[in-house]
XYZ file of C-alpha atoms in Angstrom:
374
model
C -41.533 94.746 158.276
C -38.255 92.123 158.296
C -37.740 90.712 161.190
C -34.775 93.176 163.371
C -32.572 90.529 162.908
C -32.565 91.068 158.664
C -32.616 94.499 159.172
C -29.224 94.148 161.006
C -27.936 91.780 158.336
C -28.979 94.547 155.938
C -27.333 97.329 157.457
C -23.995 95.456 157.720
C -24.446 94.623 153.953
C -25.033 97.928 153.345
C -22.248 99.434 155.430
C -19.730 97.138 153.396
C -20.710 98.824 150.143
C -20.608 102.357 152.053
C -24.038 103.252 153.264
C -22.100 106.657 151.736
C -23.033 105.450 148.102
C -26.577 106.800 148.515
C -28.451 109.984 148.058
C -31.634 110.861 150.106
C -33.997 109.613 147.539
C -32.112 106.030 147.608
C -31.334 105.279 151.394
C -32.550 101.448 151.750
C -36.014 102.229 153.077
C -35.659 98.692 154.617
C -33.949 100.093 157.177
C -36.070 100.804 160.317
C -36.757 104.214 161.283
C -37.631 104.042 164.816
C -37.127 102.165 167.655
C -38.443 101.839 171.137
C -37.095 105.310 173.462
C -35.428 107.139 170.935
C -36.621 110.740 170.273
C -35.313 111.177 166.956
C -37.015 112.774 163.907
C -35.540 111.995 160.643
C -37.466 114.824 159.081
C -36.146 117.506 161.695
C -34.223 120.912 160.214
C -30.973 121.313 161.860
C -28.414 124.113 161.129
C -25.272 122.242 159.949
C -21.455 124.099 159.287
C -19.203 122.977 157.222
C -15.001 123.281 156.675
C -15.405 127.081 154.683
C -18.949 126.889 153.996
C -21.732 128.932 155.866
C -24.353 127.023 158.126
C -26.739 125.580 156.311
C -30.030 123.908 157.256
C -30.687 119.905 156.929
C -32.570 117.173 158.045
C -31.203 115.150 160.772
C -31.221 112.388 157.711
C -29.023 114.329 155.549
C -26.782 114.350 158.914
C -26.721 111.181 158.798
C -25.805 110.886 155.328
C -23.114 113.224 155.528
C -21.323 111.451 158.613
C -21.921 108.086 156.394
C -19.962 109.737 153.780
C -16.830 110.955 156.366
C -17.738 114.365 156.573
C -17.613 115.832 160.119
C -19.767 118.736 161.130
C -21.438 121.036 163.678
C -24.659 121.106 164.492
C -24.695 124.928 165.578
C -28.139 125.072 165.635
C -28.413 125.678 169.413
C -25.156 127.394 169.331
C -24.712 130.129 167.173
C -23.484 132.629 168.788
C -20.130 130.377 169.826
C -16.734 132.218 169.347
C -18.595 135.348 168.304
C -17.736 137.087 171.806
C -14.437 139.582 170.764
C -12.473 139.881 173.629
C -9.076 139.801 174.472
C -7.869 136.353 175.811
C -4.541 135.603 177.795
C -2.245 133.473 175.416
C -0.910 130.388 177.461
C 2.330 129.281 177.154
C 3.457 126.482 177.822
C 6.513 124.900 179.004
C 8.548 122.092 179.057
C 7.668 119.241 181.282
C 8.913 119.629 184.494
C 7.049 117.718 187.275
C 8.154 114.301 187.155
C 8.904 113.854 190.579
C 5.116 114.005 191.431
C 3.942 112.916 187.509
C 5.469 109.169 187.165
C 5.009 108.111 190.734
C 1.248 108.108 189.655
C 2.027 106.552 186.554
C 3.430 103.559 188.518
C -0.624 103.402 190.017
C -2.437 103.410 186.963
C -3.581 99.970 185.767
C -5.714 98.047 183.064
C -8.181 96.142 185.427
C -10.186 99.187 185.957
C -10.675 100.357 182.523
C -11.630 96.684 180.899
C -14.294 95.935 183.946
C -15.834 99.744 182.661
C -15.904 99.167 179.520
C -17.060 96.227 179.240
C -19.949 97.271 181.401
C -20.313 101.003 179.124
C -20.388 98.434 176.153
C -23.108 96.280 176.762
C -25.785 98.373 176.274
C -27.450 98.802 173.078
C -26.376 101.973 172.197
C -25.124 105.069 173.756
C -26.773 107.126 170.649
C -27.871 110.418 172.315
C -31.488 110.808 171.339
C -31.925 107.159 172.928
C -33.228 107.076 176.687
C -31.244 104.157 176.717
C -28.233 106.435 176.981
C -30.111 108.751 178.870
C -31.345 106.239 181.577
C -28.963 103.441 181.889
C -25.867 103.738 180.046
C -24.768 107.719 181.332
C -25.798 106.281 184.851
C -23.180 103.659 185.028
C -20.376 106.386 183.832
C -21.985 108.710 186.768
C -22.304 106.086 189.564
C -18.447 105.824 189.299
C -17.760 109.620 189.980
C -18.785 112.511 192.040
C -19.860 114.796 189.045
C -21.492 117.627 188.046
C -24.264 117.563 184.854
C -24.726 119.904 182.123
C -27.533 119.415 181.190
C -29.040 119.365 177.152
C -32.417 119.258 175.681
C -32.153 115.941 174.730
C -31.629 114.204 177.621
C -28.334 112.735 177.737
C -26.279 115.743 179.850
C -22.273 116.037 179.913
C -20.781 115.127 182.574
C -18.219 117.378 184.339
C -15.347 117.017 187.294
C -13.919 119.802 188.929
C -10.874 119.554 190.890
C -10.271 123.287 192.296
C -7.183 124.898 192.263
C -5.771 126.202 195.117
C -4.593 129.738 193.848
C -6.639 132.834 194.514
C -4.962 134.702 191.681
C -4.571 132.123 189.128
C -8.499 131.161 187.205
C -6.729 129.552 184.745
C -8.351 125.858 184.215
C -7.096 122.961 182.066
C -9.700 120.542 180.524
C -9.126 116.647 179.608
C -12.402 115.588 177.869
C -13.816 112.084 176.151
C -17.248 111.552 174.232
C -19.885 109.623 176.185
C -22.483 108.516 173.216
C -21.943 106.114 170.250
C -23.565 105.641 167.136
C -24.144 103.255 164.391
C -23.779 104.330 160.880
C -27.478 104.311 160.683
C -28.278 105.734 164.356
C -31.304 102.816 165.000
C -29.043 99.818 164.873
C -26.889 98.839 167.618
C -23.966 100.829 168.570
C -21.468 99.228 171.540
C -19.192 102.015 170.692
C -16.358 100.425 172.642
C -13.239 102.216 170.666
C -15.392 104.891 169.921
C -15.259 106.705 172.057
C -15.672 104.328 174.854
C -11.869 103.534 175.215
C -11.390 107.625 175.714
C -14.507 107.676 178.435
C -12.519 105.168 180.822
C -8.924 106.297 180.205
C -9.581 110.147 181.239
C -11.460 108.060 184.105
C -8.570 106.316 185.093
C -6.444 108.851 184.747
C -8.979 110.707 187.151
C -9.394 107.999 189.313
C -5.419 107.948 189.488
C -5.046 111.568 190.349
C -7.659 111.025 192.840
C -5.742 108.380 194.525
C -2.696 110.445 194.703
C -4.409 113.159 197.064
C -4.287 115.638 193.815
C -4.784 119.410 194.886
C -3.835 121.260 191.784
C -2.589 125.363 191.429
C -5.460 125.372 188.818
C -8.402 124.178 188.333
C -8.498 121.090 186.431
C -11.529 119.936 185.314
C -12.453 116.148 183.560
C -15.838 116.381 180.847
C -17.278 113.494 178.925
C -19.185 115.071 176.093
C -22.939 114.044 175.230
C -23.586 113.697 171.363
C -20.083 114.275 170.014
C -21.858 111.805 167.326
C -24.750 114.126 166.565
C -22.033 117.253 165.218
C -20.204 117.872 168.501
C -23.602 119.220 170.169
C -22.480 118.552 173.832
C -18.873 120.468 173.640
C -20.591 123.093 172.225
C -22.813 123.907 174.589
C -20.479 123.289 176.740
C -17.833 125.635 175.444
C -20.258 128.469 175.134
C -21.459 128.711 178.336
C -17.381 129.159 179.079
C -17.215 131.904 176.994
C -20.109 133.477 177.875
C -18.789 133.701 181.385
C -15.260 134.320 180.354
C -13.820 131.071 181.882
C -9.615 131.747 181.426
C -9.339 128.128 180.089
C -5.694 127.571 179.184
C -5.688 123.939 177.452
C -8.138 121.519 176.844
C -7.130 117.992 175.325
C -9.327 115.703 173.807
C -9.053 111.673 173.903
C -11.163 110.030 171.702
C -10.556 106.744 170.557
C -7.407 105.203 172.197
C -7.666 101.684 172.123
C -6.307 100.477 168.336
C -3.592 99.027 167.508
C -3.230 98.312 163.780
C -1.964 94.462 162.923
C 1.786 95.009 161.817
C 2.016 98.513 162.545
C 4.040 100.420 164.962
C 2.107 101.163 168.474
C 2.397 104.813 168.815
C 0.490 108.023 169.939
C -0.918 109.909 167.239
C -1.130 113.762 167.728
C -3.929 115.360 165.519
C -1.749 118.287 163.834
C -4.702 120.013 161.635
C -7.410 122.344 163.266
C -5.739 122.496 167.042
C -3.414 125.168 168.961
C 0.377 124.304 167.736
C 1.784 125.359 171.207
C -0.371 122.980 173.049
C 0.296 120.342 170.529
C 3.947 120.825 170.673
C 3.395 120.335 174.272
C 1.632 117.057 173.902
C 4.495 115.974 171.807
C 6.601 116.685 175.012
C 4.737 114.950 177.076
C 4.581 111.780 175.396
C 8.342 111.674 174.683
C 8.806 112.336 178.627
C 6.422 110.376 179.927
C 4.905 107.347 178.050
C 6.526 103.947 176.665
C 6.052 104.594 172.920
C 6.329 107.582 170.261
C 3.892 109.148 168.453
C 3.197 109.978 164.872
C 1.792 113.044 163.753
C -1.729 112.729 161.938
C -4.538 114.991 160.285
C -8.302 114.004 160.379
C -10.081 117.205 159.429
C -12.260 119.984 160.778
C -14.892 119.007 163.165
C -13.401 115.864 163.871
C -13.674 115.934 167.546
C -14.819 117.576 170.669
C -11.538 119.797 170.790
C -12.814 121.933 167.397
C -15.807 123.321 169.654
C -13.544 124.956 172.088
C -10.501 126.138 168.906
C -14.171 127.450 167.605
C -14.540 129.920 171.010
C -10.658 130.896 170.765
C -9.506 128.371 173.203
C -6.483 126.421 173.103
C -7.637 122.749 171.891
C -5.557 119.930 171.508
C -6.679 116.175 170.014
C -4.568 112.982 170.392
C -5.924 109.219 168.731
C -4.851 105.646 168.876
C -2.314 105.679 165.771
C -2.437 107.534 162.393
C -5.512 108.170 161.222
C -5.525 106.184 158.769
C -4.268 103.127 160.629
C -7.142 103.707 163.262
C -10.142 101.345 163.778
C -11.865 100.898 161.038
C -15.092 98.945 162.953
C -16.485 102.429 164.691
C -20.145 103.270 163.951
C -20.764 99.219 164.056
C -22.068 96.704 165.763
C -18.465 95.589 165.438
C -16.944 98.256 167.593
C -16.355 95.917 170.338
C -13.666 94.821 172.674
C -13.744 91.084 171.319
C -14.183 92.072 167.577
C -9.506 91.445 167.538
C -6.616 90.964 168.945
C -5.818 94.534 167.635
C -8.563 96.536 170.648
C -5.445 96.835 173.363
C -6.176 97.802 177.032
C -2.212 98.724 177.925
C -2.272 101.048 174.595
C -4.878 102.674 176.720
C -2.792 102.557 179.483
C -0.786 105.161 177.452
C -3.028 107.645 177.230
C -4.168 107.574 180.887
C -0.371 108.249 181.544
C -0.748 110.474 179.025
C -3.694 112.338 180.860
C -2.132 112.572 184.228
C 1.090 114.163 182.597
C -1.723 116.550 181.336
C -3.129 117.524 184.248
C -0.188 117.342 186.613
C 1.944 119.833 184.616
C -0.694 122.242 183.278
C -2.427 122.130 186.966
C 0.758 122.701 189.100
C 0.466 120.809 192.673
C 0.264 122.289 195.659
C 2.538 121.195 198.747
């Protein structure tokens, strides 16, 4: 077999022609198909849905193949009975922002220096790919070390992580969830996979944003709880599980936003916030919109990227309110994800105080859907 070295070369040759231009029968068989700690059959049937389409089952390769190609997916094959429970569900409102005197004096805390020193460490390793133990081992471990958290834990070894801040209220269960992916991939899941944009810049701004909040002797109304998602990569596997065990216990929660990827900012374009518009609760969104216009130093631009896109379509998928904000447009977003290039040196263009944005952006989030108590 070439040495790994060639095989990398190859994979980056092949990426640049679209690794999307083959079929089953002509994936580069150059390409390794193992590699030391990683648990992951190529050959193994998973239950796959599509936009409109029933589940159907596929090999983890034709996964691959599919994500290659753009198209995002769930993997319900250990969740299919999510957003089948009928039951009548409170619709939140929300409404307009109105804690500023306790939202931007936090704002004034959060900084840069904190995210860039965690993600340069959350970088380094090889990959964050969720059937690696790499991930499991090492690379989750450095995210946990830096909070008091709470694991859910999944059959293949790398858990989500979850932080509950309780509310105060004894009549209100409503909870509001800010959520990040953890794991990373390459476009061909052996190679490396820094994963720094994606979705490493959301994993340490909801952190800072947490670590702000923290700070500022937080004690919500409502419960407000911070998740980083294991194997968002793999067909949003982690937020499913994740969201079904809340609906299976009839958790009341009221708004759950989604950063992933937050760090891009397009040579000769406009920095702004874009606000996913397709496949998420229009209230919420609206809200979002509110937020950003109140709170942060730039606008935002409304965007589509599809169903499945993101954590957030496993909890619209159980009837919750889900909301999904990016770096830019989607189509001006970072084009190096699923790379060895995803990495904070790869331009000029990866921005930590764009970040900064959407850890104000989180705060606002949390402050004004979580209420403070006095």
């Amino acid at each position: 077999m070439k040495s790994f070295g060639a095989l990398l070369a190859l994979l980056t040759l092949a990426i640049a022609g679209s690794v999307a231009q083959y079929s089953r029968e002509q994936f580069p068989m150059e390409l390794p198909t193992s590699h030391p700690g990683y648990s992951l059959d190529l050959d193994e049937m998973r239950l796959v849905e599509l936009e409109s389409q029933a589940p159907m089952w596929m090999s983890e390769l034709d996964k691959i193949l599919l994500k290659a190609k753009g198209v995002s997916f769930l993997d319900v094959t250990d969740t299919q009975d999510l957003g089948r429970l009928e039951r009548l569900r409170t619709q939140a409102s929300y409404p307009s922002p109105n804690a500023t005197e306790k939202v931007k004096p936090i704002l004034k805390t959060l900084s840069t220096k904190g995210p860039k020193e965690n993600l340069e460490k959350f970088s380094s390793f090889r990959t964050r790919y969720y059937r690696s133990d790499i991930t499991a081992e090492t690379a989750s471990k450095s995210l946990r070390k830096l909070i008091s958290v709470n694991e859910f834990p999944h059959s293949w070894g790398q858990n989500s992580i979850i932080v509950r801040i309780n509310g105060s209220s004894t009549t209100d269960d409503g909870v509001v969830v800010i959520s990040a992916h953890q794991d990373s991939t390459n476009m061909w899941p052996f190679l490396p996979a820094p994963g720094a944009d994606d979705d490493g810049s959301g994993t340490v701004t909801i952190l800072e944003a947490y670590r702000g909040l923290i700070a500022a002797d937080f004690h919500p109304v409502r419960a407000v709880e911070f998740h980083w998602y294991s194997a968002e990569e793999g067909g949003l596997l982690g937020s499913q599980a994740v969201a079904q065990a809340y609906e299976q216990r009839s958790a009341n929660i009221i708004a759950m936003s989604q950063f992933d990827m937050t760090a891009w900012v397009k040579r000769g374009t406009r920095e702004e916030v874009g606000i996913i518009t397709d496949f998420v609760d229009p209230g919420l969104t609206d809200f979002n919109k509110e937020l950003v216009k109140t709170y942060l130093n730039i606008p935002y631009v409304e965007t589509k990227c599809g169903y499945a896109c993101s954590d957030h379509a496993s909890w619209r998928k159980a009837g919750y309110p889900s909301s999904f904000t990016i770096e830019s447009s989607f189509e001006n977003s970072n084009k190096n994800i699923h790379s060895v290039n995803d990495r904070i040196d790869i331009s000029d263009e990866f921005s930590f105080s764009h970040m900064l944005e959407f850890s104000k952006l989180a705060v606002a989030f949390a402050v004004e859907l979580g209420g403070w108590t006095e």
